[in-house]
Coordinates of C-alpha atoms in Angstrom, one line a residue:
M1 CA -57.1 42.1 -4.6
L2 CA -59.7 44.2 -6.4
I3 CA -58.7 46.8 -8.9
F4 CA -61.4 49.0 -10.3
L5 CA -61.1 49.5 -14.1
M6 CA -63.1 49.3 -17.2
A7 CA -62.9 45.7 -18.6
A8 CA -65.2 44.1 -21.1
N9 CA -64.2 40.4 -20.8
A10 CA -62.2 38.1 -18.6
S11 CA -58.5 38.4 -19.5
G12 CA -55.3 36.2 -19.2
L13 CA -51.9 36.1 -21.0
D14 CA -50.3 33.2 -22.7
F15 CA -46.8 32.4 -21.5
S16 CA -43.9 30.7 -23.4
F17 CA -40.2 30.6 -22.5
N18 CA -37.1 31.2 -24.5
V19 CA -34.5 28.7 -23.1
R20 CA -30.9 28.3 -24.3
A21 CA -27.6 27.0 -22.9
A22 CA -25.2 29.6 -21.5
G23 CA -22.0 30.2 -23.4
D24 CA -21.4 28.3 -26.6
G25 CA -23.3 25.2 -25.4
V26 CA -20.4 22.9 -26.2
F27 CA -19.5 20.0 -23.9
H28 CA -17.1 17.1 -24.1
A29 CA -17.7 13.4 -24.1
N30 CA -17.0 11.4 -20.9
E31 CA -16.9 14.3 -18.5
E32 CA -19.0 15.8 -15.7
A33 CA -19.9 19.5 -16.2
T34 CA -22.4 22.2 -15.2
L35 CA -25.1 23.1 -17.8
T36 CA -26.5 26.6 -17.1
L37 CA -29.9 27.4 -18.7
L38 CA -30.8 31.0 -19.6
I39 CA -34.6 31.4 -19.1
E40 CA -36.6 34.3 -20.5
P41 CA -40.4 34.5 -20.3
E42 CA -42.5 35.7 -23.3
V43 CA -46.2 36.6 -23.2
E44 CA -48.9 36.9 -25.8
G45 CA -52.4 38.5 -25.6
G46 CA -53.7 41.9 -24.4
L47 CA -55.9 43.7 -21.8
N48 CA -58.4 46.5 -22.2
L49 CA -57.4 48.4 -19.1
T50 CA -58.4 52.1 -18.7
L51 CA -57.6 52.8 -15.0
A52 CA -54.8 55.1 -14.2
N53 CA -53.0 52.6 -11.9
S54 CA -53.3 49.7 -14.5
S55 CA -49.4 49.6 -14.8
E56 CA -49.2 47.6 -11.6
L57 CA -51.7 45.2 -12.9
I58 CA -49.8 44.8 -16.2
L59 CA -46.6 43.9 -14.3
L60 CA -48.5 41.3 -12.3
M61 CA -50.1 39.8 -15.4
T62 CA -46.7 39.6 -17.3
T63 CA -44.7 38.0 -14.5
A64 CA -44.2 34.2 -14.3
K65 CA -44.4 33.5 -10.6
D66 CA -42.9 30.7 -8.5
V67 CA -40.9 29.4 -11.4
R68 CA -39.0 26.0 -11.0
V69 CA -37.3 24.0 -13.7
E70 CA -36.7 20.3 -14.1
L71 CA -34.2 18.9 -16.6
D72 CA -34.7 15.3 -17.8
S73 CA -31.9 12.8 -18.4
I74 CA -31.4 11.2 -21.8
D75 CA -29.2 8.3 -22.9
V76 CA -26.0 10.3 -23.4
V77 CA -26.6 13.0 -20.8
K78 CA -27.4 12.1 -17.2
V79 CA -28.7 14.9 -14.9
R80 CA -27.2 14.6 -11.4
N81 CA -29.6 17.1 -9.7
V82 CA -32.0 15.3 -7.5
D83 CA -34.7 18.0 -7.3
S84 CA -35.9 20.7 -9.6
V85 CA -34.2 24.1 -9.5
I86 CA -36.3 26.9 -7.9
I87 CA -35.9 30.3 -9.5
G88 CA -38.9 32.4 -8.2
D89 CA -40.6 35.2 -10.1
I90 CA -39.4 36.2 -13.6
P91 CA -41.0 39.3 -15.2
A92 CA -41.3 39.1 -19.0
G93 CA -38.3 40.4 -20.8
K94 CA -36.0 39.5 -17.9
V95 CA -33.5 36.5 -18.0
A96 CA -33.0 34.1 -15.1
T97 CA -30.5 31.2 -14.8
A98 CA -30.8 27.6 -13.6
S99 CA -27.8 25.3 -13.3
F100 CA -27.7 21.6 -13.5
R101 CA -24.8 19.1 -12.9
I102 CA -24.6 16.7 -15.8
S103 CA -22.5 13.6 -16.8
V104 CA -21.8 13.5 -20.6
G105 CA -21.5 10.0 -22.0
D106 CA -19.5 8.6 -24.9
F107 CA -21.2 10.4 -27.8
Y108 CA -20.4 13.1 -30.2
G109 CA -22.8 15.4 -32.0
E110 CA -25.8 17.6 -31.2
V111 CA -28.5 16.5 -28.7
S112 CA -31.7 17.9 -27.3
I113 CA -32.4 17.7 -23.5
P114 CA -36.0 17.9 -22.4
F115 CA -37.0 20.3 -19.7
T116 CA -40.2 21.4 -18.0
I117 CA -40.9 24.8 -16.4
Y118 CA -43.5 24.9 -13.7
F119 CA -44.9 28.4 -12.9
T120 CA -48.0 30.4 -11.8
K121 CA -49.7 33.1 -13.9
A122 CA -52.2 35.8 -12.9
E123 CA -55.7 36.1 -14.5
V124 CA -58.4 38.8 -14.2
S125 CA -62.2 38.5 -14.5
P126 CA -65.0 41.1 -14.2
S127 CA -66.4 41.6 -10.7
G128 CA -69.1 44.2 -10.2
S129 CA -67.6 47.5 -11.0
G130 CA -64.0 46.1 -11.0
V131 CA -62.0 42.9 -11.6
Q132 CA -61.2 39.8 -9.7
I133 CA -57.5 38.6 -9.8
S134 CA -56.8 34.8 -9.6
F135 CA -53.7 32.6 -10.1
K136 CA -53.4 29.5 -12.2
E137 CA -50.6 26.9 -12.2
E138 CA -49.2 26.1 -15.6
R139 CA -46.2 24.3 -17.1
Y140 CA -44.2 24.6 -20.2
S141 CA -42.2 21.8 -21.8
D142 CA -39.5 22.0 -24.5
S143 CA -35.9 21.0 -25.0
V144 CA -32.5 22.7 -25.1
K145 CA -29.8 21.8 -27.5
I146 CA -26.1 21.3 -26.7
K147 CA -23.2 20.1 -28.7
I148 CA -20.9 17.2 -27.6
E149 CA -17.4 17.3 -29.0
K150 CA -14.2 15.5 -28.6
K151 CA -11.4 16.9 -26.5
L152 CA -7.9 17.3 -27.8
Y153 CA -6.8 14.6 -25.2
D154 CA -9.3 12.2 -23.7
F155 CA -9.8 8.5 -23.0
S156 CA -12.7 6.3 -22.0
V157 CA -12.9 3.0 -20.0
R158 CA -14.6 0.5 -22.3
S159 CA -14.7 -2.4 -19.9
V160 CA -13.5 -3.5 -16.5
S161 CA -13.1 -7.2 -15.6
S162 CA -11.9 -8.6 -12.3
S163 CA -12.3 -11.5 -9.9
L164 CA -11.5 -10.1 -6.5
K165 CA -11.7 -12.1 -3.3
A166 CA -11.8 -10.4 0.1
G167 CA -8.3 -10.0 1.6
N168 CA -6.6 -11.8 -1.4
F169 CA -4.4 -10.9 -4.3
G170 CA -6.3 -10.3 -7.6
T171 CA -6.1 -8.6 -11.0
V172 CA -8.1 -5.8 -12.5
E173 CA -8.2 -5.7 -16.4
V174 CA -9.2 -2.5 -18.0
E175 CA -9.8 -1.7 -21.7
I176 CA -8.9 1.9 -22.5
E177 CA -9.7 3.8 -25.7
N178 CA -8.1 7.1 -26.8
T179 CA -11.3 9.2 -27.5
G180 CA -9.4 12.5 -28.1
E181 CA -8.5 14.1 -31.3
K182 CA -4.8 13.8 -30.8
E183 CA -2.4 10.9 -30.2
I184 CA -1.5 10.3 -26.5
K185 CA 2.3 9.8 -26.2
E186 CA 4.4 8.1 -23.6
A187 CA 1.4 7.2 -21.5
Y188 CA 1.2 5.1 -18.4
A189 CA -1.8 4.2 -16.3
T190 CA -2.3 3.9 -12.6
L191 CA -5.1 2.6 -10.4
N192 CA -5.7 4.5 -7.1
S193 CA -8.0 3.5 -4.3
S194 CA -7.9 4.0 -0.5
F195 CA -9.5 0.5 -0.2
F196 CA -7.0 -1.6 -2.4
T197 CA -3.3 -2.1 -2.2
V198 CA -2.2 -1.5 -5.8
L199 CA 1.1 -3.3 -6.7
N200 CA 1.9 -1.9 -10.1
S201 CA 1.4 0.8 -12.7
V202 CA 1.3 0.0 -16.5
F203 CA 3.3 1.6 -19.3
I204 CA 1.2 2.0 -22.4
G205 CA 3.4 4.0 -24.8
N206 CA 1.7 5.8 -27.6
L207 CA -2.1 5.5 -28.3
K208 CA -3.6 6.9 -31.5
P209 CA -7.1 8.4 -31.7
N210 CA -9.8 5.6 -31.5
E211 CA -7.1 3.0 -30.6
R212 CA -7.7 0.7 -27.7
T213 CA -5.5 -1.2 -25.3
N214 CA -5.8 -3.4 -22.2
V215 CA -4.0 -2.7 -19.0
T216 CA -3.8 -5.1 -16.0
F217 CA -3.4 -4.0 -12.4
R218 CA -2.3 -6.3 -9.6
V219 CA -4.1 -5.6 -6.3
I220 CA -4.7 -6.9 -2.8
A221 CA -8.4 -6.6 -2.1
P222 CA -9.9 -5.3 1.2
E223 CA -11.1 -7.7 3.9
A224 CA -14.8 -6.8 3.5
I225 CA -16.9 -7.7 0.5
G226 CA -18.8 -5.0 -1.5
N227 CA -18.4 -2.5 -4.3
Y228 CA -15.5 0.0 -4.0
P229 CA -14.7 3.1 -6.1
A230 CA -11.3 3.3 -7.8
R231 CA -9.8 5.9 -10.1
I232 CA -7.9 5.1 -13.2
T233 CA -5.4 7.9 -14.2
L234 CA -3.7 8.2 -17.5
F235 CA -0.4 10.2 -17.5
F236 CA 1.0 11.3 -20.8
K237 CA 3.1 14.0 -22.5
D238 CA 2.4 16.7 -25.1
S239 CA 3.9 20.2 -24.9
T240 CA 3.1 20.0 -21.1
E241 CA 2.6 17.0 -18.9
Q242 CA -1.0 16.0 -18.5
A243 CA -3.1 13.5 -16.6
L244 CA -6.7 12.4 -17.1
S245 CA -8.8 10.3 -14.7
R246 CA -11.9 8.1 -14.8
T247 CA -13.8 6.5 -11.9
V248 CA -14.7 2.8 -12.0
N249 CA -16.3 0.4 -9.5
L250 CA -14.6 -2.8 -8.3
S251 CA -16.6 -5.6 -6.8
V252 CA -15.0 -7.7 -4.0
E253 CA -16.5 -11.2 -3.3
E254 CA -16.4 -13.5 -0.4
A255 CA -13.1 -15.3 0.0
S256 CA -12.5 -19.0 0.5
C257 CA -13.1 -20.7 3.8
I258 CA -9.4 -20.6 4.6
H259 CA -8.0 -17.4 6.0
F260 CA -4.4 -16.3 6.6
E261 CA -3.3 -13.3 8.7
K262 CA 0.3 -12.2 9.0
I263 CA 1.1 -11.6 12.6
A264 CA 4.9 -11.2 12.7
E265 CA 7.9 -10.9 10.4
L266 CA 11.6 -10.3 10.5
V267 CA 13.6 -10.8 7.3
P268 CA 17.1 -9.1 7.5
P269 CA 18.9 -8.2 4.3
A270 CA 21.9 -10.1 3.0
K271 CA 25.3 -8.5 3.4
S272 CA 28.2 -8.2 0.8
F273 CA 31.6 -7.1 2.1
R274 CA 35.3 -7.9 1.8
V275 CA 37.8 -9.3 4.3
E276 CA 41.4 -8.8 3.5
N277 CA 40.4 -8.2 -0.2
S278 CA 38.4 -11.5 -0.4
P279 CA 34.7 -10.9 -1.3
I280 CA 32.2 -12.4 1.1
F281 CA 28.4 -12.7 0.6
M282 CA 26.3 -13.6 3.6
P283 CA 22.6 -14.4 3.2
S284 CA 20.3 -13.9 6.3
R285 CA 17.8 -16.2 8.0
G286 CA 14.6 -14.7 9.2
F287 CA 11.0 -15.7 9.8
I288 CA 7.4 -14.9 9.0
S289 CA 4.5 -16.0 11.2
F290 CA 0.8 -16.4 10.1
K291 CA -2.4 -17.1 11.9
L292 CA -4.5 -19.7 10.1
V293 CA -8.3 -19.9 10.6
S294 CA -10.2 -22.5 8.6
D295 CA -13.9 -23.2 8.2
C296 CA -13.2 -26.0 5.7
N297 CA -13.1 -29.7 6.4
I298 CA -9.3 -30.1 6.0
N299 CA -7.2 -33.3 6.6
D300 CA -3.5 -33.9 6.5
A301 CA -2.9 -30.3 5.6
Y302 CA 0.4 -28.4 5.4
A303 CA 1.1 -24.8 4.4
I304 CA 3.3 -23.6 1.5
L305 CA 4.9 -20.1 1.2
V306 CA 6.2 -18.9 -2.1
F307 CA 7.9 -15.6 -3.1
E308 CA 7.9 -14.2 -6.6
N309 CA 11.6 -13.1 -6.2
P310 CA 13.9 -16.1 -6.2
L311 CA 16.3 -14.4 -3.8
I312 CA 13.9 -15.1 -1.0
R313 CA 12.6 -18.6 -0.2
A314 CA 10.9 -20.4 2.6
E315 CA 12.9 -23.2 4.2
N316 CA 10.0 -25.2 5.6
S317 CA 6.3 -26.1 5.1
P318 CA 4.6 -26.2 8.5
Y319 CA 2.3 -29.2 9.1
V320 CA -1.3 -28.2 10.0
G321 CA -3.0 -31.6 10.1
N322 CA -6.7 -31.3 10.8
S323 CA -6.5 -28.1 12.8
K324 CA -9.0 -25.3 12.4
E325 CA -6.7 -22.7 13.9
A326 CA -2.9 -22.6 14.0
V327 CA 0.1 -20.3 14.1
L328 CA 2.5 -21.1 11.2
T329 CA 6.1 -20.0 11.4
F330 CA 8.1 -20.0 8.2
Y331 CA 11.9 -19.7 8.3
I332 CA 13.1 -17.5 5.4
N333 CA 16.5 -17.7 3.7
S334 CA 17.1 -14.3 2.1
S335 CA 19.8 -13.3 -0.4
A336 CA 17.9 -10.0 -1.1
F337 CA 18.9 -6.6 0.0
E338 CA 16.5 -4.1 1.6
G339 CA 13.2 -3.5 0.0
E340 CA 9.6 -4.8 -0.2
Y341 CA 8.8 -8.1 -1.8
L342 CA 5.6 -10.0 -2.8
G343 CA 4.7 -13.5 -1.7
Y344 CA 1.7 -15.8 -1.3
I345 CA 0.7 -18.6 1.0
Y346 CA -1.8 -21.5 0.5
L347 CA -2.8 -24.8 2.0
K348 CA -2.5 -28.2 0.4
Y349 CA -4.8 -30.8 2.0
R350 CA -7.2 -33.7 1.6
N351 CA -11.0 -33.1 1.7
E352 CA -13.6 -35.4 3.1
F353 CA -13.4 -37.6 0.0
G354 CA -9.7 -38.0 0.2
D355 CA -9.0 -35.8 -2.8
T356 CA -5.9 -33.5 -2.8
V357 CA -7.0 -29.9 -2.8
V358 CA -5.1 -26.7 -3.1
S359 CA -6.6 -23.6 -1.5
E360 CA -6.7 -20.1 -3.0
K361 CA -3.5 -18.1 -2.8
S362 CA -3.4 -15.4 -0.2
Y363 CA -1.0 -12.6 -1.2
F364 CA 1.0 -10.4 1.1
S365 CA 4.1 -8.2 1.1
V366 CA 7.1 -8.5 3.3
K367 CA 9.7 -5.8 4.1
V368 CA 13.3 -6.9 4.1
R369 CA 14.9 -4.5 6.6
E370 CA 17.7 -4.0 9.1
P371 CA 16.6 -5.2 12.6
Q372 CA 19.3 -3.2 14.4
I373 CA 20.2 -5.8 17.0
I374 CA 23.2 -3.8 18.3
K375 CA 22.1 -0.8 20.4
N376 CA 25.5 0.7 21.4
V377 CA 29.2 0.3 20.6
K378 CA 32.0 1.2 23.1
L379 CA 35.7 1.0 22.2
N380 CA 38.7 1.8 24.5
A381 CA 41.4 1.2 21.9
G382 CA 43.1 3.6 19.6
I383 CA 45.5 3.5 16.7
G384 CA 48.6 1.5 17.7
S385 CA 47.1 0.0 20.8
D386 CA 45.1 -3.0 22.2
G387 CA 41.7 -2.7 23.9
D388 CA 38.1 -3.8 24.3
L389 CA 35.2 -3.5 21.9
E390 CA 31.9 -3.8 23.8
L391 CA 28.6 -4.4 22.0
E392 CA 25.2 -3.8 23.8
F393 CA 22.2 -5.6 22.3
D394 CA 18.5 -5.0 22.1
D395 CA 16.6 -6.9 24.7
N396 CA 14.1 -8.2 22.2
F397 CA 16.7 -10.6 20.7
K398 CA 17.7 -13.6 22.8
S399 CA 20.4 -16.3 23.0
L400 CA 22.9 -14.4 20.9
E401 CA 26.0 -16.0 19.4
V402 CA 28.3 -13.3 17.9
S403 CA 31.4 -13.5 15.8
L404 CA 33.3 -10.4 14.9
L405 CA 35.1 -10.0 11.5
S406 CA 37.5 -7.3 10.5
P407 CA 37.8 -6.3 6.8
E408 CA 41.2 -4.6 7.5
R409 CA 44.5 -6.3 8.2
G410 CA 45.5 -3.4 10.5
I411 CA 42.5 -4.2 12.9
I412 CA 42.9 -7.6 14.4
V413 CA 40.2 -9.3 16.4
L414 CA 42.0 -11.2 19.2
S415 CA 38.8 -12.9 20.6
P416 CA 36.5 -13.3 17.5
S417 CA 33.6 -15.2 19.1
A418 CA 31.3 -14.7 22.1
Y419 CA 28.1 -16.2 23.5
V420 CA 25.8 -13.6 25.0
P421 CA 23.3 -14.6 27.6
D422 CA 20.0 -12.7 27.7
G423 CA 20.5 -9.1 28.9
S424 CA 24.3 -9.2 28.6
N425 CA 26.9 -7.5 26.5
A426 CA 29.6 -9.0 24.3
V427 CA 33.3 -7.9 24.8
F428 CA 35.9 -8.5 22.1
K429 CA 39.6 -7.9 22.4
I430 CA 41.1 -6.1 19.4
K431 CA 44.5 -4.8 18.3
V432 CA 45.0 -1.8 16.1
S433 CA 48.2 -1.2 14.3
E434 CA 49.9 2.1 13.8
D435 CA 49.3 1.9 10.0
V436 CA 45.5 2.4 10.4
S437 CA 44.2 5.8 9.4
S438 CA 42.2 8.0 11.8
G439 CA 38.5 8.0 11.3
Y440 CA 35.5 5.6 11.2
H441 CA 36.1 2.0 10.3
V442 CA 33.5 -0.8 9.8
L443 CA 33.6 -4.3 11.4
Y444 CA 31.0 -6.9 10.8
A445 CA 29.2 -8.8 13.6
L446 CA 27.8 -12.2 12.5
I447 CA 24.8 -12.7 14.9
R448 CA 22.9 -15.9 15.5
F449 CA 19.8 -15.3 17.7
E450 CA 16.2 -16.0 18.7
K451 CA 13.2 -13.8 18.5
D452 CA 9.6 -14.6 19.7
D453 CA 9.3 -18.3 19.0
A454 CA 11.7 -18.4 16.1
K455 CA 15.1 -19.8 16.7
D456 CA 18.5 -20.1 14.9
L457 CA 18.0 -16.8 13.0
F458 CA 21.1 -15.2 11.4
Y459 CA 22.1 -11.7 10.4
V460 CA 25.2 -9.7 9.7
E461 CA 25.2 -6.2 11.2
K462 CA 27.7 -3.5 10.6
V463 CA 29.7 -2.3 13.6
P464 CA 31.1 1.3 13.1
V465 CA 34.1 2.2 15.2
L466 CA 36.0 5.5 15.5
L467 CA 39.8 5.0 15.7
L468 CA 42.0 7.9 16.7
K469 CA 45.7 8.3 17.6
S470 CA 46.2 7.2 21.2
N471 CA 48.3 10.1 22.2
N472 CA 47.2 11.2 25.6
F473 CA 50.4 13.0 26.6
A474 CA 51.6 16.6 26.2
I475 CA 55.3 17.4 26.3
L476 CA 56.0 20.4 28.6
S477 CA 59.7 20.9 28.1
V478 CA 62.9 19.3 26.6
K479 CA 66.3 20.1 28.2
S480 CA 69.5 18.9 26.8
E481 CA 73.3 19.6 27.4
L482 CA 75.0 18.1 24.4
Y483 CA 78.5 18.9 23.0
P484 CA 80.5 17.3 20.2
D485 CA 82.6 14.3 21.4
A486 CA 80.9 14.3 24.7
T487 CA 78.2 12.6 26.7
G488 CA 75.2 14.6 27.9
E489 CA 71.7 14.2 29.4
V490 CA 68.3 14.7 27.7
V491 CA 65.4 15.4 30.1
V492 CA 61.8 15.3 28.8
E493 CA 59.0 16.6 31.0
F494 CA 55.5 15.6 30.0
R495 CA 51.9 15.6 31.4
N496 CA 49.4 12.6 31.3
L497 CA 46.2 14.0 29.9
G498 CA 44.3 10.7 30.0
N499 CA 43.4 8.3 32.7
A500 CA 45.9 6.9 35.2
I501 CA 48.5 4.6 33.7
S502 CA 50.9 2.1 35.2
N503 CA 54.3 0.5 34.3
A504 CA 55.0 3.4 31.9
V505 CA 58.3 3.3 30.0
A506 CA 59.5 6.3 28.0
Y507 CA 61.5 5.8 24.8
L508 CA 63.9 8.2 23.0
Q509 CA 64.8 7.3 19.4
V510 CA 67.9 9.0 18.0
S511 CA 70.1 8.7 14.9
A512 CA 73.5 10.1 13.9
P513 CA 75.2 12.1 15.3
F514 CA 73.7 10.7 18.5
S515 CA 73.8 7.3 20.2
P516 CA 72.2 6.2 23.5
V517 CA 74.7 5.4 26.3
G518 CA 74.7 1.7 26.9
V519 CA 73.7 0.9 23.3
S520 CA 76.1 -0.2 20.6
A521 CA 77.4 2.7 18.5
I522 CA 77.4 0.5 15.4
G523 CA 73.9 1.6 14.5
S524 CA 74.9 5.2 14.7
L525 CA 77.8 4.6 12.3
V526 CA 75.5 3.1 9.7
S527 CA 72.9 5.8 10.2
Q528 CA 70.3 3.5 11.8
A529 CA 68.0 4.9 14.5
Q530 CA 68.7 3.6 18.0
T531 CA 66.4 3.7 21.1
A532 CA 67.0 4.4 24.7
N533 CA 64.4 3.7 27.4
Y534 CA 63.6 5.1 30.8
F535 CA 61.2 3.4 33.3
I536 CA 58.7 5.8 34.8
G537 CA 56.2 3.7 36.6
N538 CA 52.7 4.9 37.6
V539 CA 51.4 8.3 36.4
G540 CA 48.1 9.6 37.6
Q541 CA 45.6 11.7 35.6
N542 CA 47.0 15.2 34.8
D543 CA 50.2 14.3 36.7
V544 CA 53.6 15.5 35.4
A545 CA 56.5 13.0 34.9
V546 CA 60.1 13.3 33.8
A547 CA 62.2 10.9 31.6
K548 CA 66.0 11.1 31.5
F549 CA 68.3 9.7 28.9
R550 CA 72.1 9.7 28.5
V551 CA 73.2 10.4 25.0
S552 CA 76.7 10.4 23.4
V553 CA 77.5 13.0 20.7
D554 CA 79.8 12.2 17.8
K555 CA 83.0 14.4 17.7
D556 CA 82.1 15.5 14.2
A557 CA 78.7 16.8 15.1
G558 CA 78.1 20.3 14.0
E559 CA 76.3 23.0 16.0
G560 CA 72.5 23.1 15.6
S561 CA 69.2 21.3 16.3
Y562 CA 68.6 17.7 15.4
P563 CA 65.2 15.8 15.5
A564 CA 64.5 12.9 17.8
T565 CA 61.4 10.8 18.5
F566 CA 59.7 10.4 21.9
Y567 CA 56.9 7.9 22.8
I568 CA 55.5 6.1 25.8
S569 CA 54.3 2.5 26.3
Y570 CA 52.0 1.8 29.3
Y571 CA 49.2 -0.3 30.7
D572 CA 45.7 1.1 31.2
E573 CA 43.4 0.5 34.2
N574 CA 42.0 -2.7 32.5
G575 CA 45.5 -4.2 32.1
Y576 CA 45.8 -3.6 28.4
K577 CA 49.1 -2.4 27.0
H578 CA 49.1 0.7 24.8
T579 CA 51.7 2.7 22.9
S580 CA 51.3 6.3 22.3
S581 CA 51.8 7.9 19.0
T582 CA 55.3 9.2 18.4
M583 CA 56.1 12.8 19.2
T584 CA 59.0 14.7 17.6
I585 CA 61.3 16.7 19.8
S586 CA 64.4 18.7 19.1
L587 CA 67.9 18.1 20.5
E588 CA 70.4 20.9 20.3
V589 CA 74.2 20.5 20.0
K590 CA 76.2 23.4 21.3
K591 CA 79.9 24.5 20.8
P592 CA 82.2 24.0 23.8
A593 CA 82.4 27.2 26.0
P594 CA 85.6 29.4 25.6
Y595 CA 86.6 29.0 29.2
A596 CA 87.1 25.3 28.6
L597 CA 89.6 26.1 25.9
Y598 CA 91.5 28.4 28.2
A599 CA 91.6 25.8 30.9
S600 CA 93.1 23.3 28.5
I601 CA 95.8 25.8 27.5
L602 CA 96.5 26.6 31.1
I603 CA 96.8 22.9 32.1
A604 CA 99.1 22.3 29.2
S605 CA 101.3 25.3 30.2
I606 CA 101.5 24.1 33.8
G607 CA 102.6 20.7 32.5
V608 CA 105.3 22.3 30.4
I609 CA 106.6 24.4 33.4
L610 CA 106.7 21.4 35.7
A611 CA 108.6 19.4 33.1
I612 CA 111.2 22.1 32.7
T613 CA 111.6 22.5 36.5
F614 CA 112.0 18.8 37.0
A615 CA 114.7 18.7 34.2
R616 CA 116.7 21.6 35.8
R617 CA 116.7 20.0 39.3
R618 CA 117.9 16.7 37.8
R619 CA 120.8 18.4 36.1
H620 CA 121.7 20.4 39.2
G621 CA 121.9 17.2 41.3
K622 CA 124.3 15.5 38.9
R623 CA 126.7 18.4 39.1
Q624 CA 126.9 18.2 42.9
G625 CA 127.5 14.5 42.7

């Protein structure tokens, strides 16, 4: 562009830049942060311009064009930006910003970070009666100062050491230093990674400023070799709970030539319960199966399985021989309750030189859990009755042998053992006394079974049963004609609310002043209850039946209502005998009706008249003779 003006010489301005950190310029050691630079161009020099429109030229000459900034890393500050930061045009006297992501190292004090600003400036030179404008690329280098200070709470990872094999158990040892100004109290450290299974956290306690400590994490490494990120987090307390984290890299190396893969497991928990107030503890017997693949030259090998918890132990050591591949089944005797437990497996074998060799340990976790062999429980017995308890089993469990134990004296198992062919149910006969309370009760099924290729497994499973009063009858009416010193009839009408019953017998239990006809009255005299019965026979569902009883009333019985007990014994459709719960009824004793008294007086009067008449006739006959 040509601008006509009066200019004696070629002219260009000298640029410098005033650069400083935004804010207070304070950063903390061992952290990632954003450093924002405030950039202001400054110019020196002058132009002899006389044209009226020279202000546009002045603006052009005093603007740093196409500005971009690069920030260099130093030992303690690493710049994470890959490319330079492009700003654009900055007129002199204006301030622009450029932001950089930095990682601050383990250092305290003031540091200078070099930077370079690349820009273009305009120059003018005489051209005929005007000037020629050209552009020249320039750069400006300097450094910006920042301060690195300690945080109130901070820590750094001084070292990480590990020897991790792919797919195996290993340890990671980390040295931690308190790099903050204050003491870290009640601290514990965790290791987190989506690639590793971390088995523990580490309690540290209190850590003073500049104090160091070592923490060891137990991990199971991933199957693939390589470097993996992990995060160490330190939790601690001050006035508010806090947590700090640092990222580390963990290297996983190639494992040995012997590989184990867990393919199946079933380890039931042990059971502790009481039977008639005697404590019983029953361990379980389960199994764990592994697939072995070996690239080693192994001979006369056998596998060994070990648990860190002594409550779980392997009963056998499968023989491998010279096989390169094998499925190994370990039988597990467990006295442990539900939870997750750590174990390891290894091979002991002879190499090609005949030496005994022990392979590396392969760690794994096992879950001790309830297998839930019983799918469904059916019971047709109630309180005070006999019946069947039917157990339905999961089809995944084969060749079951089941024994049923009752922890209560009032619940008696009449047939305690059953063999269950595949796909069948087990039926146990039980008897429940009248003393058992209503509600849920627990029996215990001792189950020996097979699953997959494992045999002779053992487990105790709880069997919950709901026991209720077996009263399936409703009394509709009670009729009684009872008088002192007389015999009367009691008629009880009831409805069968349950299923059809057979051979039903109704019972009426009475005490003084009553006694059943046909039963010795001695019991009534000594105030003992006596029972009369009445055979009913078959009663269908919802049918109404009547029971009749002859009862004698003591002569001293007073007028009023007296309680009596009514219940029914019967057989259900499966041939089991049941007794209903007792039902209280009321028997009423009445006074003799007045007409009965009058009849007695009349009879007595007639007797007297007949006697007088007979006497008179007798005397009259004697006189005639």
